[in-house]
XYZ file of C-alpha atoms in Angstrom:
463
model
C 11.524 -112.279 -87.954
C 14.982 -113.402 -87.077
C 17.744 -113.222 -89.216
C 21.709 -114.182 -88.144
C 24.693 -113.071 -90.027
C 27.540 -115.571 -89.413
C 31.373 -116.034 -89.582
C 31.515 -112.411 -90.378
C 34.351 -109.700 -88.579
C 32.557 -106.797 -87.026
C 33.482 -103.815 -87.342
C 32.864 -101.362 -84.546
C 34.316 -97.780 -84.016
C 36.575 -98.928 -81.389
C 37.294 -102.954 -82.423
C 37.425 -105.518 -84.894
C 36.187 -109.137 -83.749
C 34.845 -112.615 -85.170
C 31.233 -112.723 -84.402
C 28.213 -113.812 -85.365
C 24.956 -111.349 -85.426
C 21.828 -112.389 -84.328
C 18.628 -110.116 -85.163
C 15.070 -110.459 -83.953
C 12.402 -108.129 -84.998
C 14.270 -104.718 -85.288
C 17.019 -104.906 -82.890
C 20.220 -106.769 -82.422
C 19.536 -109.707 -79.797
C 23.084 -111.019 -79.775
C 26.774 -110.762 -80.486
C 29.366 -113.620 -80.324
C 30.792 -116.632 -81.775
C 29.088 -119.975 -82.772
C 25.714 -118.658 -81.901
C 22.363 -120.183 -81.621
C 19.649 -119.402 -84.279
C 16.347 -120.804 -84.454
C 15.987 -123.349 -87.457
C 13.472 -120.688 -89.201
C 15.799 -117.744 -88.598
C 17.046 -116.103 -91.894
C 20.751 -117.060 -92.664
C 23.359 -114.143 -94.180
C 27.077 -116.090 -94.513
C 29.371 -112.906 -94.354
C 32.680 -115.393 -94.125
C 35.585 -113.321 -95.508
C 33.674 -109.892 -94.816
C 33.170 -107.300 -92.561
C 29.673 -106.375 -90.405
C 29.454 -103.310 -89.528
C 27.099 -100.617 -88.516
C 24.577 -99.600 -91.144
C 26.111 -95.799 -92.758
C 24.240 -92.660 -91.730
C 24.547 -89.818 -94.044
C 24.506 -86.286 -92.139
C 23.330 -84.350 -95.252
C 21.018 -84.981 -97.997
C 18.266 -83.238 -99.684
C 15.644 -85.693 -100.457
C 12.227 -84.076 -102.600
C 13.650 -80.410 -102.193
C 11.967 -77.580 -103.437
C 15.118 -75.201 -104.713
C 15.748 -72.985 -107.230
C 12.611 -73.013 -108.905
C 12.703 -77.009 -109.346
C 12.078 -79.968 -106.970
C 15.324 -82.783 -106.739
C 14.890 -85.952 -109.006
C 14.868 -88.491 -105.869
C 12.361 -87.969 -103.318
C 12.570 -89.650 -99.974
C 11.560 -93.314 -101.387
C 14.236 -93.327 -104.423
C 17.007 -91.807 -102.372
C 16.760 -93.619 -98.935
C 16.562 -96.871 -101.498
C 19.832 -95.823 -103.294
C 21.235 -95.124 -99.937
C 20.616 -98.814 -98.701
C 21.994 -100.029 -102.095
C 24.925 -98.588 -100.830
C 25.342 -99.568 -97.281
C 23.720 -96.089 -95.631
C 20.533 -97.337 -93.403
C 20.187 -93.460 -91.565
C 19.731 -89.780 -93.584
C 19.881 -87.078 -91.647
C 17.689 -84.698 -94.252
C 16.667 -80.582 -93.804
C 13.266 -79.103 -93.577
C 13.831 -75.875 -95.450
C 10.909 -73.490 -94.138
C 10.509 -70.593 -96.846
C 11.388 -67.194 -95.466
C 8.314 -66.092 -93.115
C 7.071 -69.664 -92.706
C 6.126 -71.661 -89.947
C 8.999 -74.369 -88.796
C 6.418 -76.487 -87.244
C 4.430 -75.595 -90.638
C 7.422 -76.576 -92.988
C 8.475 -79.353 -90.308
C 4.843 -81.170 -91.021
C 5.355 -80.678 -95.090
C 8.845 -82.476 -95.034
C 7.245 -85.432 -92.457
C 4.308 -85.920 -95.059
C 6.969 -86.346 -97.879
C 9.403 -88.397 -95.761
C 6.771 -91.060 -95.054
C 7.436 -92.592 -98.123
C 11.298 -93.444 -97.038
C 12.146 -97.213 -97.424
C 15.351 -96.280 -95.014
C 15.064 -94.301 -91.607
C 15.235 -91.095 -91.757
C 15.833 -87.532 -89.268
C 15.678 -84.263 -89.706
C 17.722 -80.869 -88.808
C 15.321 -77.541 -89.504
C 16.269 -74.365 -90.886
C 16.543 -71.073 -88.933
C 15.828 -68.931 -92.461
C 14.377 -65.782 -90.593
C 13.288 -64.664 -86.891
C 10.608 -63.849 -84.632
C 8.667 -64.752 -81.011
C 7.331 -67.599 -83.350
C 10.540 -69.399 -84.763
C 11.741 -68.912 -80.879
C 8.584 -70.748 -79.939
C 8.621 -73.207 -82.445
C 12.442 -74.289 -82.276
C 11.005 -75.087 -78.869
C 8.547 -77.745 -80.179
C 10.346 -79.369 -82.156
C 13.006 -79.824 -79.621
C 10.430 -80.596 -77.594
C 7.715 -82.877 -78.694
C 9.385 -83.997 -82.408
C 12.850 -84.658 -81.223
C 14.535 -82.258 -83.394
C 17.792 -81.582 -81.746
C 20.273 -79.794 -84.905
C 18.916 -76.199 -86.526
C 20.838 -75.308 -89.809
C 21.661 -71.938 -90.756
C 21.995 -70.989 -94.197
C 25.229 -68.250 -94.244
C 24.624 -68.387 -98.057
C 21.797 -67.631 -100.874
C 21.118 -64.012 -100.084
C 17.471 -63.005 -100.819
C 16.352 -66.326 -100.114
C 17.438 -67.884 -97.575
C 20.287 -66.619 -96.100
C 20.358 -65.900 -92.074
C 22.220 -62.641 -91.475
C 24.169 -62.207 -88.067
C 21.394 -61.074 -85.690
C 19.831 -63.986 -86.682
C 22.901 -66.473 -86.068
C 22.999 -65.071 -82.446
C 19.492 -65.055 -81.301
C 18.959 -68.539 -83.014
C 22.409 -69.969 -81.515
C 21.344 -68.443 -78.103
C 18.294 -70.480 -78.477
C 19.741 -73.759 -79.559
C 22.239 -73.610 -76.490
C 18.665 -72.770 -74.110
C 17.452 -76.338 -75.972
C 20.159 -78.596 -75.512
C 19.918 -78.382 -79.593
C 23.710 -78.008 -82.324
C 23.474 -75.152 -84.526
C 24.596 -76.036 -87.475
C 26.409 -74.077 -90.580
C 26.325 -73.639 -94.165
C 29.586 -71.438 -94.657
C 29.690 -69.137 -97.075
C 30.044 -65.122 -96.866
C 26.575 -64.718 -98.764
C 26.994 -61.167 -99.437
C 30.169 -62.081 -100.844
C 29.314 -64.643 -103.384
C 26.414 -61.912 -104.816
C 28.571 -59.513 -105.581
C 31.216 -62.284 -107.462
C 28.709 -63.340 -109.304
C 27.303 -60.257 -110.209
C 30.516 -58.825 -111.315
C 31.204 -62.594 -113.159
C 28.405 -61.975 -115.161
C 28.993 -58.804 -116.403
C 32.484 -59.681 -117.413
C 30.273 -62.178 -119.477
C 31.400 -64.768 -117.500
C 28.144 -66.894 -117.811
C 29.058 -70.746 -118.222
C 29.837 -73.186 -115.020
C 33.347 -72.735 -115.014
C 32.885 -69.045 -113.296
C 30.548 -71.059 -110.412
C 34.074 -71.650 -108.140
C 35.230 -68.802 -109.185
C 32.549 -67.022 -107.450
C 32.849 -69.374 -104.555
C 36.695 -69.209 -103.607
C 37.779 -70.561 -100.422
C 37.952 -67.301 -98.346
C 34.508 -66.466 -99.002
C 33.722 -69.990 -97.404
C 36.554 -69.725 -94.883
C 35.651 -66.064 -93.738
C 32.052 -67.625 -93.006
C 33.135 -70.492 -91.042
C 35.585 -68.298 -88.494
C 32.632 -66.055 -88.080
C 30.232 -68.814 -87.073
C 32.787 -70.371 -84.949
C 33.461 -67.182 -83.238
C 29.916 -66.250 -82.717
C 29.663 -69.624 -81.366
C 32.994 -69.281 -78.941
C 31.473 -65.763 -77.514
C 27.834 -67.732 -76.741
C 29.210 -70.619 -75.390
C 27.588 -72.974 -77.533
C 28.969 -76.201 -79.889
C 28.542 -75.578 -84.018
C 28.385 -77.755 -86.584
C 29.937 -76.910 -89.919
C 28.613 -78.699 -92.499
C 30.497 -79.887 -96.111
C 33.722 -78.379 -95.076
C 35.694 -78.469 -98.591
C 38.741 -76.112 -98.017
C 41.774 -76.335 -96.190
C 41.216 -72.829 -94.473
C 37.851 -73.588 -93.011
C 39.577 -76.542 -91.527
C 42.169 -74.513 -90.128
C 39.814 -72.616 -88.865
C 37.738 -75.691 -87.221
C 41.486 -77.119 -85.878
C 42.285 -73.929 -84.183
C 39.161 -73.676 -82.108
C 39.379 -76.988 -80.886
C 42.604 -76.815 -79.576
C 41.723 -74.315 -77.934
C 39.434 -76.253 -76.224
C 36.464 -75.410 -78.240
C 33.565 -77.851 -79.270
C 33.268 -77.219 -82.809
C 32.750 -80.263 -85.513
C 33.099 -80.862 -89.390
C 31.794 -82.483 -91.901
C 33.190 -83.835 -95.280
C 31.298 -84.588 -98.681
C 32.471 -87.829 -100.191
C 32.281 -85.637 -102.851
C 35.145 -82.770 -102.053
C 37.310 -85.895 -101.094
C 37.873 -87.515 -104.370
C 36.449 -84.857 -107.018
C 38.532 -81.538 -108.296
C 37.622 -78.194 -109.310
C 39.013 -79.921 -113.286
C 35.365 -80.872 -114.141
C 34.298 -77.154 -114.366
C 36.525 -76.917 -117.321
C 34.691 -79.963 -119.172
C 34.646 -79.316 -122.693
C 30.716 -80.086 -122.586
C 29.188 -77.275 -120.536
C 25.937 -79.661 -119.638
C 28.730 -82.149 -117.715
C 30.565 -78.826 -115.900
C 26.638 -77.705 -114.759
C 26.142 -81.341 -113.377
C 28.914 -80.898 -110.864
C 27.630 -77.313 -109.488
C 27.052 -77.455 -105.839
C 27.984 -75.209 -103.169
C 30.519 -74.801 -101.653
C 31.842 -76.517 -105.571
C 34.952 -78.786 -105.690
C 38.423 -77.514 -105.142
C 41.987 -78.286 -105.770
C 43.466 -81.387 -105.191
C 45.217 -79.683 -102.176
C 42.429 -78.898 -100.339
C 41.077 -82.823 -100.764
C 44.756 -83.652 -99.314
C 43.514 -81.436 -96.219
C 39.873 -83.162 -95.650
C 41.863 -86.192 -95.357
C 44.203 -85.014 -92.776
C 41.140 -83.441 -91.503
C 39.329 -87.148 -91.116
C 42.776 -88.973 -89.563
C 43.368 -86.134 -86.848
C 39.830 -86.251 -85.574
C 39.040 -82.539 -86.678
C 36.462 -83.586 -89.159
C 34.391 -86.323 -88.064
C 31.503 -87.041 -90.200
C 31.278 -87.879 -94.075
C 28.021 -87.275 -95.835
C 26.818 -86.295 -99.546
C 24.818 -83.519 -99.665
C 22.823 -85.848 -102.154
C 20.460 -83.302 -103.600
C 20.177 -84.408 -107.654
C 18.971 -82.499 -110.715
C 18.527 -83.616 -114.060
C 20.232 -82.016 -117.067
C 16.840 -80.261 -118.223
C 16.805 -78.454 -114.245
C 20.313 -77.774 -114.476
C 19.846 -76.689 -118.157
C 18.065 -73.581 -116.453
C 21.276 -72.127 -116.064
C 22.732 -72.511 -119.580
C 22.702 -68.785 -120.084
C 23.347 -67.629 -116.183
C 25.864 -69.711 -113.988
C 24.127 -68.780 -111.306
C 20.727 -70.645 -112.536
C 21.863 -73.579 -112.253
C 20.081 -75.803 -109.604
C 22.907 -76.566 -107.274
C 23.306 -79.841 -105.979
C 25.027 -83.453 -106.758
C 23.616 -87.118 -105.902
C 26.404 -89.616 -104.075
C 23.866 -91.337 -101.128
C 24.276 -94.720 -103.169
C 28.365 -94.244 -103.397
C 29.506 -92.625 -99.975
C 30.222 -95.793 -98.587
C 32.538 -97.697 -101.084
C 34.199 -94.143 -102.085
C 35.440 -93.544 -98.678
C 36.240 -96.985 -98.133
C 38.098 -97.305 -101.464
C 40.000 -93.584 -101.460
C 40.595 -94.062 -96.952
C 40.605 -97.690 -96.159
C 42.524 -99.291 -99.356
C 45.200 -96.181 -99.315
C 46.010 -96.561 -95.956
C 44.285 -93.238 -94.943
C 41.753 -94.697 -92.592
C 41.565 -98.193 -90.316
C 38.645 -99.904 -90.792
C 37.567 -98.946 -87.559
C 37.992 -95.469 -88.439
C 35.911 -95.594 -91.412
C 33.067 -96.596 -89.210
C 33.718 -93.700 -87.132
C 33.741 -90.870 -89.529
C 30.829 -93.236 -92.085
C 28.797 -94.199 -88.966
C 29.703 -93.312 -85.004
C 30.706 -90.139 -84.916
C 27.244 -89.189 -86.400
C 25.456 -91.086 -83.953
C 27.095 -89.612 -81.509
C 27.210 -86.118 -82.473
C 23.586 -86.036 -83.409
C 22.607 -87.845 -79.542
C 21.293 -91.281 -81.598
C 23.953 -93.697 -80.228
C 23.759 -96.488 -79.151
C 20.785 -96.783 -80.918
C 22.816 -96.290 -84.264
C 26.285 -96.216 -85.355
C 26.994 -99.632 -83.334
C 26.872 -103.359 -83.375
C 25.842 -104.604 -80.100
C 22.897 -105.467 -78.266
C 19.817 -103.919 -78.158
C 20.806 -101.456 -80.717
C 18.878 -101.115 -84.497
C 19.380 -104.372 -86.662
C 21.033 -101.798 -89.336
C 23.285 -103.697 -90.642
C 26.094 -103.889 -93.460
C 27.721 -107.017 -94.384
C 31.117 -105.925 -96.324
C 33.487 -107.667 -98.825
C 36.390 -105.623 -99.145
C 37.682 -107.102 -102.273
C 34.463 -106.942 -103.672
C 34.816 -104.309 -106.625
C 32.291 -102.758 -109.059
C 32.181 -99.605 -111.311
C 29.890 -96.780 -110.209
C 27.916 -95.442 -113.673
C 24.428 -93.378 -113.490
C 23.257 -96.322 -115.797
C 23.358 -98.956 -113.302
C 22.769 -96.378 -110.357
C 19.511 -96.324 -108.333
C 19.579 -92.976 -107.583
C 17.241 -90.545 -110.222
C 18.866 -87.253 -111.765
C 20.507 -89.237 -114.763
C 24.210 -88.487 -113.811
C 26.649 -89.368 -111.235
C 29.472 -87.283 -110.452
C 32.146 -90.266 -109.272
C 31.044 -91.851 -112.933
C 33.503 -94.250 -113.770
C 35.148 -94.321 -110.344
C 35.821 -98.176 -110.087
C 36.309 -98.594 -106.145
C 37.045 -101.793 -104.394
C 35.268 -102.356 -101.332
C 31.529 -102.625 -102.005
C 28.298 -103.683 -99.722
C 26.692 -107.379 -100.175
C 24.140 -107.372 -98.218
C 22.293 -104.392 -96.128
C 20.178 -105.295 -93.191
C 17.482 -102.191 -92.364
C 15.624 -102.356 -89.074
C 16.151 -106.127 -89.405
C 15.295 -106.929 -92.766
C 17.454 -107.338 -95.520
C 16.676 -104.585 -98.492
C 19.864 -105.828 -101.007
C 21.415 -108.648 -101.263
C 24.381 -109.035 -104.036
C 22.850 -106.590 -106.290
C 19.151 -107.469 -105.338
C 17.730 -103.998 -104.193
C 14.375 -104.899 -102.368
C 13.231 -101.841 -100.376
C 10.228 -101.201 -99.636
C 8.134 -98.081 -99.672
C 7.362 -96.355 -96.271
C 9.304 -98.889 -94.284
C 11.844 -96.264 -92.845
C 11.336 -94.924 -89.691
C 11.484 -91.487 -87.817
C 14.517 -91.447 -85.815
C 13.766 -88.606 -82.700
C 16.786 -87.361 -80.993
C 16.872 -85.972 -77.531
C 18.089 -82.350 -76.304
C 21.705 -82.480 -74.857
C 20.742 -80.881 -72.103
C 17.512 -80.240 -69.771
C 15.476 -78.351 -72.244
C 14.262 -74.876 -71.050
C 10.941 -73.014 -71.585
């Protein structure tokens, strides 16, 4: 099938130009002006709007078993959403329960991903250790292209890696050519807040941040970063949503440090004011960890995103609906945490960055797009418009405007934390391995479509 996008600006991390896009099959063919198109190829007229590299979200949680609950969207609703939205690439987590198998666990999430109507990657947890997980992280790295292992700092008797852990799993990852990657939060920390929150009968939502303040985040991300610095190996620290963890990040790499950070679309726009809601079922829809924070630290991500010390955006797009999250109507720390966002990340960066003068357009490529791409070792491949990379594809009108409500969402879970959010800058048309899945408010994904992306080691891989 070939489909051309024409009279369209594209939008790459490093230029704007007028172009034309030619597509054949699953790859771009083509990139100029005035091109040549077979009569039968498939027409997209993107005059007055941008082209630019289909999104890739770093960090959702599609069909995750948490808490006692599975998340509303599985991997066919939320990759769906996602292209609604302008994100073509998720980069989701295979979660192995404490004394599992990764390659056992790794297997589970691939069965459950096949589904996908987007593409779709994977970074495993490191939730406990022995000669096996070493063996394993080996495999994946190896034969499934796994090239990121997350490390949970947080959930203490469940999944929570202690230090020795961090260090013999870090060591490993470096051995690979693989990123460690973070959760930060002092886990032994947030127990004992929210043990000693509860007894002050401190029960409702509104005591979630409370047992969650920055420093117990911050405290977690110097330690990684440290542990990191002394092994010589590159960290990831995932939904950075506090000015001290990154101060933290900013300090290591001036000192020459390769450390990166990631930003929830989420802890961008959103404020720790919606624990206080008057209807305690609304303040347990916005629990997620780390939760929101004051509007200073959202001032900070920003900064964070224009210096170049945070360079990816994501969602942690992990949705429960009120009767999970009722679970916790007696016991804050019940509730199922997690928030949806895959369907909005695009227009809500582009609307709070792009239209305030925050970000260039090129920019918001980077940090929605490139940087991922390149971070994660799938670029040029993704993240790029050029030839012979994927035909993922997003054509752009930044004028366009709509109103983002969980009753005209795609996403499941029945809320939507940006709800009411009207943003200005919106995607028209979303082009997935070539086809087009939505067109001006036609969503027409289709079920197991998506594609495992593989990623390659950084580095020769070792025994």
């Amino acid at each position: 099938m070939t489909t051309i996008i024409r009279g369209g600006t594209v939008v790459n991390a490093d230029r704007a130009f007028r172009a034309d896009v030619l597509c054949y099959g699953d790859k771009i063919v083509a990139v100029g002006e005035n091109l040549d198109a077979p009569a039968s190829a498939k027409v997209i007229d993107a005059g007055g709007q941008y082209v630019l590299p289909g999104g890739i979200d770093t960090h959702t949680h599609m069909n995750l078993p948490f808490m006692g609950t599975v998340t509303a969207d599985d991997f066919f609703s939320g990759t769906a959403a996602g292209l609604a939205g302008g994100t073509t690439t998720i980069m989701d987590f295979v979660i192995p329960a404490p004394r599992q198998s990764l390659l056992e666990a790794y297997h589970t999430w691939r069965g459950w991903a096949a589904k996908s109507a987007g593409d779709y990657t994977f970074h495993v947890a490191i939730t406990w250790w022995d000669d096996s997980v070493h063996a394993d992280m080996g495999t994946l790295v190896r034969q499934h292209g796994v090239n990121s292992f997350k490390h949970f700092m947080a959930y203490k008797n469940a999944i929570m890696a202690d230090d020795e852990t961090l260090v013999k799993s870090f060591t490993r990852s470096l051995e690979l050519g693989a990123l460690p990657t973070v959760h930060a939060e002092n886990g032994e920390l947030v127990f004992q807040l929210q043990r000693d929150l509860l007894k002050k009968g401190m029960t409702g939502p509104a005591a979630h941040p409370l047992s969650r303040p920055p420093a117990v985040e911050a405290e977690a991300a110097n330690r990684a970063i440290a542990i990191a610095d002394v092994l010589g190996t590159p960290v990831y620290i995932v939904h950075v949503s506090c000015a001290e963890s990154l101060a933290a990040i900013t300090r290591a790499r001036a000192n020459g440090q390769r450390v990166y950070g990631e930003a929830l679309a989420g802890h961008l726009v959103i404020d720790d004011s919606v624990y206080q809601h008057a209807d305690p079922a609304v303040a347990a829809a916005y629990v997620m960890s780390p939760p929101f924070r004051g509007k200073h630290h959202q001032a900070a991500l920003w900064h964070g995103l224009q210096s170049g010390n945070l360079q990816t955006t994501a969602t942690d797009h992990c949705t429960f609906c009120a009767e999970q999250k009722a679970a916790g109507r007696d016991d804050f720390t019940k509730i199922p945490n997690g928030c949806g966002g895959v369907e909005d990340r695009m227009s809500v960066v582009w609307d709070a960055g792009v239209n305030s003068g925050k970000l260039t357009p090129s920019e918001f490529v980077r940090v929605t797009s490139t940087n991922a791409a390149q971070i994660f070792n799938m670029y040029p491949r993704k993240g790029l418009i050029a030839v012979g990379a994927d035909a993922d594809l997003v054509v752009w009108d930044p004028q366009g405007t709509r109103t983002i409500s969980a009753k005209t969402q795609y996403a499941k879970g029945g809320f939507n934390v940006f709800e009411g959010r009207t943003v200005r800058g919106v995607a028209t048309t979303t082009v997935a391995a070539g086809n087009v899945v939505y067109h001006r408010g036609e969503l027409t994904a289709v079920e197991g479509a998506g594609r495992y992306i593989e990623r390659p080691a950084f580095a020769p891989v070792s025994a």
